[in-house]
Amino acid sequence: MRIDIISVVPDLLASPFSHSIMKRARERGLLEVNVINLREYTTYARAQVDDYQFGGGAGMVMMIEPLVNAVESLQKETKYDEIIFLTPDGEQFNQKTANNLSLKNNLLLICGHYKGIDQRFRDHFITKEISIGDYVLSGGELAAAVLTDAIGRLIPGVLNDESSALSDSFQDNLLAPPVYTRPETFRGWKVPEVLLSGNHKLIDEWRHEQSIKRTQERRPDLMDE
Ligand code: ADE
């Protein structure tokens, strides 16, 4: 899978895909991530990519021309399944969307900045608009990193134990159960007996019960879905 990300602050995306699972996914050739500097596609002086908004008002708006130059140049090489704009007014990102997007071959993510991007670009080029939550970030880069990580780890072969993505929180609308590791006792706090029993049927049942309990307590809204 290939994920291209257009940004005016590419340095912000230098590290998130260079460690741990994302690093391994790239090294195995399962995930390719390219960060494209929008400023390389502007014809305006001093690498300008934003301008004052028509109608007045505070805040700059990203201009359509550099964005179109960048997208059309990339499209010469790659046919994108989705061109996604990260924006607080997009549809809320969740595990279901991550699952769906992980089945695609090529994604292009556009990171917004300032007051937003010219609406004409949204109207004519964007195929999907996604928010990672009801709060406003300084730009779309961290949201793009969240999407790439959540999608990338679902690509078959990325996680060592393939079933481990299936047992994540949210995969079946349930939160994951508690987990424990050595030592069996720390300051008198004991690991639940059942986990030491070696009885996998009992362990599975216990985990399922714990998942339900946790979801009822913390996210009853998930149980309704
Ligand atoms: N850009 C700024 N805030 C955002 C958010 N909450 N989700 C996605 N992109 C954003």
PDB file of C-alpha atoms and ligand atoms in Angstrom:
ATOM      1  CA  MET A   1       0.000   0.000   0.000  1.00  0.00           C
ATOM      2  CA  ARG A   2       1.165   3.502  -0.785  1.00  0.00           C
ATOM      3  CA  ILE A   3       0.231   6.585   1.252  1.00  0.00           C
ATOM      4  CA  ASP A   4       1.325   9.991  -0.071  1.00  0.00           C
ATOM      5  CA  ILE A   5       0.948  13.005   2.211  1.00  0.00           C
ATOM      6  CA  ILE A   6       0.984  16.612   1.007  1.00  0.00           C
ATOM      7  CA  SER A   7       2.105  19.042   3.702  1.00  0.00           C
ATOM      8  CA  VAL A   8       3.535  22.530   4.197  1.00  0.00           C
ATOM      9  CA  VAL A   9       5.456  21.251   7.249  1.00  0.00           C
ATOM     10  CA  PRO A  10       6.932  17.951   6.013  1.00  0.00           C
ATOM     11  CA  ASP A  11       9.415  17.869   8.915  1.00  0.00           C
ATOM     12  CA  LEU A  12       6.486  17.186  11.238  1.00  0.00           C
ATOM     13  CA  LEU A  13       6.095  13.811   9.528  1.00  0.00           C
ATOM     14  CA  ALA A  14       9.754  12.790   9.552  1.00  0.00           C
ATOM     15  CA  SER A  15       9.608  10.632  12.665  1.00  0.00           C
ATOM     16  CA  PRO A  16       6.182   8.948  13.055  1.00  0.00           C
ATOM     17  CA  PHE A  17       6.837   6.332  10.370  1.00  0.00           C
ATOM     18  CA  SER A  18      10.500   5.694  11.238  1.00  0.00           C
ATOM     19  CA  HIS A  19      10.008   3.568  14.345  1.00  0.00           C
ATOM     20  CA  SER A  20       8.485   0.365  15.575  1.00  0.00           C
ATOM     21  CA  ILE A  21       5.639  -1.159  13.568  1.00  0.00           C
ATOM     22  CA  MET A  22       5.514   1.533  10.858  1.00  0.00           C
ATOM     23  CA  LYS A  23       9.262   1.243  10.326  1.00  0.00           C
ATOM     24  CA  ARG A  24       8.986  -2.527   9.981  1.00  0.00           C
ATOM     25  CA  ALA A  25       6.057  -2.220   7.568  1.00  0.00           C
ATOM     26  CA  ARG A  26       8.115   0.042   5.327  1.00  0.00           C
ATOM     27  CA  GLU A  27      11.212  -2.136   5.560  1.00  0.00           C
ATOM     28  CA  ARG A  28       9.164  -5.181   4.557  1.00  0.00           C
ATOM     29  CA  GLY A  29       7.848  -3.277   1.546  1.00  0.00           C
ATOM     30  CA  LEU A  30       4.251  -3.578   2.777  1.00  0.00           C
ATOM     31  CA  LEU A  31       3.777   0.166   3.253  1.00  0.00           C
ATOM     32  CA  GLU A  32       5.286   3.055   1.340  1.00  0.00           C
ATOM     33  CA  VAL A  33       4.868   6.539   2.819  1.00  0.00           C
ATOM     34  CA  ASN A  34       5.925   9.621   0.872  1.00  0.00           C
ATOM     35  CA  VAL A  35       5.746  13.118   2.306  1.00  0.00           C
ATOM     36  CA  ILE A  36       5.466  15.800  -0.349  1.00  0.00           C
ATOM     37  CA  ASN A  37       6.369  19.418   0.376  1.00  0.00           C
ATOM     38  CA  LEU A  38       3.592  21.611  -1.046  1.00  0.00           C
ATOM     39  CA  ARG A  39       5.977  24.561  -1.342  1.00  0.00           C
ATOM     40  CA  GLU A  40       7.774  22.763  -4.166  1.00  0.00           C
ATOM     41  CA  TYR A  41       4.634  23.109  -6.277  1.00  0.00           C
ATOM     42  CA  THR A  42       3.936  26.817  -5.982  1.00  0.00           C
ATOM     43  CA  THR A  43       4.752  29.291  -8.731  1.00  0.00           C
ATOM     44  CA  TYR A  44       4.359  32.251  -6.366  1.00  0.00           C
ATOM     45  CA  ALA A  45       7.329  34.192  -5.005  1.00  0.00           C
ATOM     46  CA  ARG A  46       8.969  33.100  -1.739  1.00  0.00           C
ATOM     47  CA  ALA A  47       7.283  29.676  -1.964  1.00  0.00           C
ATOM     48  CA  GLN A  48       3.943  31.234  -0.975  1.00  0.00           C
ATOM     49  CA  VAL A  49       1.088  28.737  -0.593  1.00  0.00           C
ATOM     50  CA  ASP A  50      -1.544  30.795   1.286  1.00  0.00           C
ATOM     51  CA  ASP A  51      -3.288  34.129   0.880  1.00  0.00           C
ATOM     52  CA  TYR A  52      -5.897  36.419   2.469  1.00  0.00           C
ATOM     53  CA  GLN A  53      -9.481  35.216   2.251  1.00  0.00           C
ATOM     54  CA  PHE A  54     -11.975  36.879  -0.075  1.00  0.00           C
ATOM     55  CA  GLY A  55     -14.654  38.701   1.882  1.00  0.00           C
ATOM     56  CA  GLY A  56     -12.208  39.612   4.621  1.00  0.00           C
ATOM     57  CA  GLY A  57     -11.688  38.025   8.008  1.00  0.00           C
ATOM     58  CA  ALA A  58      -8.790  36.803  10.074  1.00  0.00           C
ATOM     59  CA  GLY A  59      -6.636  33.915   8.923  1.00  0.00           C
ATOM     60  CA  MET A  60      -5.006  32.865   5.680  1.00  0.00           C
ATOM     61  CA  VAL A  61      -6.372  30.300   3.247  1.00  0.00           C
ATOM     62  CA  MET A  62      -4.326  27.739   1.327  1.00  0.00           C
ATOM     63  CA  MET A  63      -4.418  28.587  -2.381  1.00  0.00           C
ATOM     64  CA  ILE A  64      -5.851  26.169  -4.917  1.00  0.00           C
ATOM     65  CA  GLU A  65      -3.073  26.431  -7.476  1.00  0.00           C
ATOM     66  CA  PRO A  66      -0.154  24.833  -5.580  1.00  0.00           C
ATOM     67  CA  LEU A  67      -2.479  22.073  -4.356  1.00  0.00           C
ATOM     68  CA  VAL A  68      -3.698  21.295  -7.880  1.00  0.00           C
ATOM     69  CA  ASN A  69      -0.129  21.395  -9.230  1.00  0.00           C
ATOM     70  CA  ALA A  70       0.958  18.910  -6.573  1.00  0.00           C
ATOM     71  CA  VAL A  71      -1.993  16.547  -6.969  1.00  0.00           C
ATOM     72  CA  GLU A  72      -1.930  16.524 -10.778  1.00  0.00           C
ATOM     73  CA  SER A  73       1.793  15.950 -10.804  1.00  0.00           C
ATOM     74  CA  LEU A  74       1.437  12.988  -8.421  1.00  0.00           C
ATOM     75  CA  GLN A  75      -1.496  11.623 -10.408  1.00  0.00           C
ATOM     76  CA  LYS A  76       0.740  11.257 -13.455  1.00  0.00           C
ATOM     77  CA  GLU A  77       2.497   8.490 -11.549  1.00  0.00           C
ATOM     78  CA  THR A  78      -0.199   7.116  -9.253  1.00  0.00           C
ATOM     79  CA  LYS A  79      -3.919   6.490  -9.482  1.00  0.00           C
ATOM     80  CA  TYR A  80      -5.367   7.232  -6.043  1.00  0.00           C
ATOM     81  CA  ASP A  81      -8.280   5.287  -4.569  1.00  0.00           C
ATOM     82  CA  GLU A  82      -9.072   8.223  -2.287  1.00  0.00           C
ATOM     83  CA  ILE A  83      -7.846  11.801  -1.948  1.00  0.00           C
ATOM     84  CA  ILE A  84      -8.471  12.605   1.695  1.00  0.00           C
ATOM     85  CA  PHE A  85      -8.525  16.033   3.321  1.00  0.00           C
ATOM     86  CA  LEU A  86      -7.850  16.029   7.069  1.00  0.00           C
ATOM     87  CA  THR A  87     -10.171  18.594   8.612  1.00  0.00           C
ATOM     88  CA  PRO A  88     -12.116  19.034  11.853  1.00  0.00           C
ATOM     89  CA  ASP A  89     -15.373  19.263   9.845  1.00  0.00           C
ATOM     90  CA  GLY A  90     -14.852  15.877   8.167  1.00  0.00           C
ATOM     91  CA  GLU A  91     -16.497  12.552   9.084  1.00  0.00           C
ATOM     92  CA  GLN A  92     -15.150  11.190  12.342  1.00  0.00           C
ATOM     93  CA  PHE A  93     -12.372   8.624  11.945  1.00  0.00           C
ATOM     94  CA  ASN A  94     -12.930   5.248  13.594  1.00  0.00           C
ATOM     95  CA  GLN A  95     -11.797   1.633  13.347  1.00  0.00           C
ATOM     96  CA  LYS A  96     -14.355   0.826  10.644  1.00  0.00           C
ATOM     97  CA  THR A  97     -12.974   3.564   8.385  1.00  0.00           C
ATOM     98  CA  ALA A  98      -9.424   2.389   9.152  1.00  0.00           C
ATOM     99  CA  ASN A  99     -10.406  -1.168   8.170  1.00  0.00           C
ATOM    100  CA  ASN A 100     -11.975   0.027   4.900  1.00  0.00           C
ATOM    101  CA  LEU A 101      -9.041   2.245   3.969  1.00  0.00           C
ATOM    102  CA  SER A 102      -6.538  -0.534   4.721  1.00  0.00           C
ATOM    103  CA  LEU A 103      -8.008  -2.440   1.748  1.00  0.00           C
ATOM    104  CA  LYS A 104      -7.031   0.324  -0.710  1.00  0.00           C
ATOM    105  CA  ASN A 105      -3.826   0.454  -2.742  1.00  0.00           C
ATOM    106  CA  ASN A 106      -3.038   4.155  -2.988  1.00  0.00           C
ATOM    107  CA  LEU A 107      -4.140   6.992  -0.724  1.00  0.00           C
ATOM    108  CA  LEU A 108      -3.326  10.678  -0.954  1.00  0.00           C
ATOM    109  CA  LEU A 109      -3.690  12.683   2.271  1.00  0.00           C
ATOM    110  CA  ILE A 110      -3.865  16.480   2.234  1.00  0.00           C
ATOM    111  CA  CYS A 111      -2.906  18.357   5.393  1.00  0.00           C
ATOM    112  CA  GLY A 112      -4.630  21.697   5.877  1.00  0.00           C
ATOM    113  CA  HIS A 113      -3.164  24.723   7.633  1.00  0.00           C
ATOM    114  CA  TYR A 114      -4.183  28.241   8.514  1.00  0.00           C
ATOM    115  CA  LYS A 115      -7.911  28.936   8.101  1.00  0.00           C
ATOM    116  CA  GLY A 116      -8.373  26.028   5.699  1.00  0.00           C
ATOM    117  CA  ILE A 117      -8.050  25.351   1.982  1.00  0.00           C
ATOM    118  CA  ASP A 118      -9.835  27.000  -0.923  1.00  0.00           C
ATOM    119  CA  GLN A 119     -13.285  25.373  -1.164  1.00  0.00           C
ATOM    120  CA  ARG A 120     -12.895  24.835  -4.919  1.00  0.00           C
ATOM    121  CA  PHE A 121     -10.100  22.363  -4.246  1.00  0.00           C
ATOM    122  CA  ARG A 122     -12.330  20.482  -1.829  1.00  0.00           C
ATOM    123  CA  ASP A 123     -15.190  20.476  -4.344  1.00  0.00           C
ATOM    124  CA  HIS A 124     -13.184  19.226  -7.311  1.00  0.00           C
ATOM    125  CA  PHE A 125     -10.357  17.040  -5.983  1.00  0.00           C
ATOM    126  CA  ILE A 126     -11.159  15.695  -2.518  1.00  0.00           C
ATOM    127  CA  THR A 127     -13.026  12.377  -2.395  1.00  0.00           C
ATOM    128  CA  LYS A 128     -13.240  12.041   1.407  1.00  0.00           C
ATOM    129  CA  GLU A 129     -12.939  14.417   4.378  1.00  0.00           C
ATOM    130  CA  ILE A 130     -11.866  13.006   7.731  1.00  0.00           C
ATOM    131  CA  SER A 131     -11.601  14.416  11.263  1.00  0.00           C
ATOM    132  CA  ILE A 132      -9.761  12.553  14.007  1.00  0.00           C
ATOM    133  CA  GLY A 133     -11.878  14.116  16.750  1.00  0.00           C
ATOM    134  CA  ASP A 134     -13.838  17.115  17.935  1.00  0.00           C
ATOM    135  CA  TYR A 135     -10.903  19.394  18.602  1.00  0.00           C
ATOM    136  CA  VAL A 136      -8.806  21.643  16.406  1.00  0.00           C
ATOM    137  CA  LEU A 137      -5.145  20.875  15.688  1.00  0.00           C
ATOM    138  CA  SER A 138      -2.698  23.427  14.314  1.00  0.00           C
ATOM    139  CA  GLY A 139      -2.552  21.485  11.069  1.00  0.00           C
ATOM    140  CA  GLY A 140      -3.519  18.190   9.488  1.00  0.00           C
ATOM    141  CA  GLU A 141      -0.092  16.526   9.874  1.00  0.00           C
ATOM    142  CA  LEU A 142      -0.705  14.850  13.214  1.00  0.00           C
ATOM    143  CA  ALA A 143      -4.097  13.690  11.954  1.00  0.00           C
ATOM    144  CA  ALA A 144      -2.430  12.275   8.818  1.00  0.00           C
ATOM    145  CA  ALA A 145       0.066  10.444  11.049  1.00  0.00           C
ATOM    146  CA  VAL A 146      -2.814   8.990  13.089  1.00  0.00           C
ATOM    147  CA  LEU A 147      -4.574   7.772   9.944  1.00  0.00           C
ATOM    148  CA  THR A 148      -1.420   6.294   8.424  1.00  0.00           C
ATOM    149  CA  ASP A 149      -0.562   4.433  11.625  1.00  0.00           C
ATOM    150  CA  ALA A 150      -4.092   3.115  12.199  1.00  0.00           C
ATOM    151  CA  ILE A 151      -4.386   1.988   8.554  1.00  0.00           C
ATOM    152  CA  GLY A 152      -0.811   0.770   8.112  1.00  0.00           C
ATOM    153  CA  ARG A 153      -0.883  -1.664  11.025  1.00  0.00           C
ATOM    154  CA  LEU A 154      -3.915  -3.402   9.476  1.00  0.00           C
ATOM    155  CA  ILE A 155      -2.123  -4.338   6.255  1.00  0.00           C
ATOM    156  CA  PRO A 156      -1.675  -8.138   6.254  1.00  0.00           C
ATOM    157  CA  GLY A 157       1.824  -9.095   7.343  1.00  0.00           C
ATOM    158  CA  VAL A 158       2.571  -5.837   9.166  1.00  0.00           C
ATOM    159  CA  LEU A 159       1.815  -7.181  12.624  1.00  0.00           C
ATOM    160  CA  ASN A 160       3.825 -10.277  13.483  1.00  0.00           C
ATOM    161  CA  ASP A 161       0.873 -12.122  14.953  1.00  0.00           C
ATOM    162  CA  GLU A 162      -1.809 -11.378  12.389  1.00  0.00           C
ATOM    163  CA  SER A 163      -4.604 -12.126  14.798  1.00  0.00           C
ATOM    164  CA  SER A 164      -3.396  -9.387  17.098  1.00  0.00           C
ATOM    165  CA  ALA A 165      -5.121  -6.644  15.083  1.00  0.00           C
ATOM    166  CA  LEU A 166      -8.355  -8.617  15.309  1.00  0.00           C
ATOM    167  CA  SER A 167      -8.204  -8.588  19.108  1.00  0.00           C
ATOM    168  CA  ASP A 168      -7.632  -4.813  19.294  1.00  0.00           C
ATOM    169  CA  SER A 169     -10.160  -2.611  20.985  1.00  0.00           C
ATOM    170  CA  PHE A 170     -13.051  -1.591  18.653  1.00  0.00           C
ATOM    171  CA  GLN A 171     -12.631  -4.443  16.154  1.00  0.00           C
ATOM    172  CA  ASP A 172     -15.870  -5.990  17.409  1.00  0.00           C
ATOM    173  CA  ASN A 173     -17.226  -2.816  19.028  1.00  0.00           C
ATOM    174  CA  LEU A 174     -15.714  -3.986  22.338  1.00  0.00           C
ATOM    175  CA  LEU A 175     -12.784  -2.523  24.247  1.00  0.00           C
ATOM    176  CA  ALA A 176      -9.814  -4.845  24.789  1.00  0.00           C
ATOM    177  CA  PRO A 177      -9.602  -6.741  28.111  1.00  0.00           C
ATOM    178  CA  PRO A 178      -6.885  -6.002  30.723  1.00  0.00           C
ATOM    179  CA  VAL A 179      -3.476  -7.603  30.152  1.00  0.00           C
ATOM    180  CA  TYR A 180      -0.719  -8.656  32.587  1.00  0.00           C
ATOM    181  CA  THR A 181       2.894  -9.811  32.433  1.00  0.00           C
ATOM    182  CA  ARG A 182       5.631 -10.867  34.907  1.00  0.00           C
ATOM    183  CA  PRO A 183       5.901 -10.819  37.873  1.00  0.00           C
ATOM    184  CA  GLU A 184       2.866 -12.780  39.063  1.00  0.00           C
ATOM    185  CA  THR A 185       2.825 -10.744  42.268  1.00  0.00           C
ATOM    186  CA  PHE A 186       4.026  -7.159  42.686  1.00  0.00           C
ATOM    187  CA  ARG A 187       3.633  -5.416  46.080  1.00  0.00           C
ATOM    188  CA  GLY A 188       1.017  -8.010  46.899  1.00  0.00           C
ATOM    189  CA  TRP A 189      -0.996  -7.203  43.736  1.00  0.00           C
ATOM    190  CA  LYS A 190      -1.758 -10.498  42.037  1.00  0.00           C
ATOM    191  CA  VAL A 191      -2.441 -11.373  38.412  1.00  0.00           C
ATOM    192  CA  PRO A 192      -5.974 -12.856  38.033  1.00  0.00           C
ATOM    193  CA  GLU A 193      -5.732 -16.579  38.802  1.00  0.00           C
ATOM    194  CA  VAL A 194      -7.491 -17.668  35.612  1.00  0.00           C
ATOM    195  CA  LEU A 195      -4.685 -16.261  33.425  1.00  0.00           C
ATOM    196  CA  LEU A 196      -2.224 -18.611  35.129  1.00  0.00           C
ATOM    197  CA  SER A 197      -4.508 -21.643  34.811  1.00  0.00           C
ATOM    198  CA  GLY A 198      -3.362 -22.746  31.351  1.00  0.00           C
ATOM    199  CA  ASN A 199      -7.029 -23.412  30.513  1.00  0.00           C
ATOM    200  CA  HIS A 200      -7.486 -21.521  27.241  1.00  0.00           C
ATOM    201  CA  LYS A 201     -11.227 -21.924  27.103  1.00  0.00           C
ATOM    202  CA  LEU A 202     -11.590 -20.361  30.553  1.00  0.00           C
ATOM    203  CA  ILE A 203      -9.102 -17.636  29.660  1.00  0.00           C
ATOM    204  CA  ASP A 204     -10.995 -16.740  26.473  1.00  0.00           C
ATOM    205  CA  GLU A 205     -14.277 -16.603  28.414  1.00  0.00           C
ATOM    206  CA  TRP A 206     -12.728 -14.413  31.118  1.00  0.00           C
ATOM    207  CA  ARG A 207     -11.286 -12.030  28.525  1.00  0.00           C
ATOM    208  CA  HIS A 208     -14.598 -11.749  26.738  1.00  0.00           C
ATOM    209  CA  GLU A 209     -16.417 -11.007  30.017  1.00  0.00           C
ATOM    210  CA  GLN A 210     -13.818  -8.381  30.897  1.00  0.00           C
ATOM    211  CA  SER A 211     -14.200  -6.776  27.467  1.00  0.00           C
ATOM    212  CA  ILE A 212     -17.949  -6.523  27.913  1.00  0.00           C
ATOM    213  CA  LYS A 213     -17.586  -5.151  31.458  1.00  0.00           C
ATOM    214  CA  ARG A 214     -15.046  -2.545  30.379  1.00  0.00           C
ATOM    215  CA  THR A 215     -17.129  -1.475  27.393  1.00  0.00           C
ATOM    216  CA  GLN A 216     -20.296  -1.183  29.519  1.00  0.00           C
ATOM    217  CA  GLU A 217     -18.433   0.926  32.085  1.00  0.00           C
ATOM    218  CA  ARG A 218     -16.399   3.136  29.776  1.00  0.00           C
ATOM    219  CA  ARG A 219     -18.108   3.240  26.378  1.00  0.00           C
ATOM    220  CA  PRO A 220     -21.740   2.125  26.676  1.00  0.00           C
ATOM    221  CA  ASP A 221     -22.360   3.931  23.358  1.00  0.00           C
ATOM    222  CA  LEU A 222     -20.361   1.185  21.579  1.00  0.00           C
ATOM    223  CA  MET A 223     -22.692  -1.503  22.928  1.00  0.00           C
ATOM    224  CA  ASP A 224     -25.663   0.256  21.319  1.00  0.00           C
ATOM    225  CA  GLU A 225     -24.143   0.065  17.835  1.00  0.00           C
TER     226      GLU A 225
HETATM  227  N1  ADE B   1      -6.898  19.498  11.264  1.00  0.00           N
HETATM  228  C1  ADE B   1      -7.097  20.279  12.331  1.00  0.00           C
HETATM  229  N2  ADE B   1      -7.821  19.670  13.258  1.00  0.00           N
HETATM  230  C2  ADE B   1      -8.112  18.419  12.778  1.00  0.00           C
HETATM  231  C3  ADE B   1      -8.842  17.323  13.271  1.00  0.00           C
HETATM  232  N3  ADE B   1      -9.444  17.337  14.452  1.00  0.00           N
HETATM  233  N4  ADE B   1      -8.923  16.229  12.498  1.00  0.00           N
HETATM  234  C4  ADE B   1      -8.335  16.202  11.286  1.00  0.00           C
HETATM  235  N5  ADE B   1      -7.632  17.215  10.769  1.00  0.00           N
HETATM  236  C5  ADE B   1      -7.521  18.320  11.504  1.00  0.00           C
END
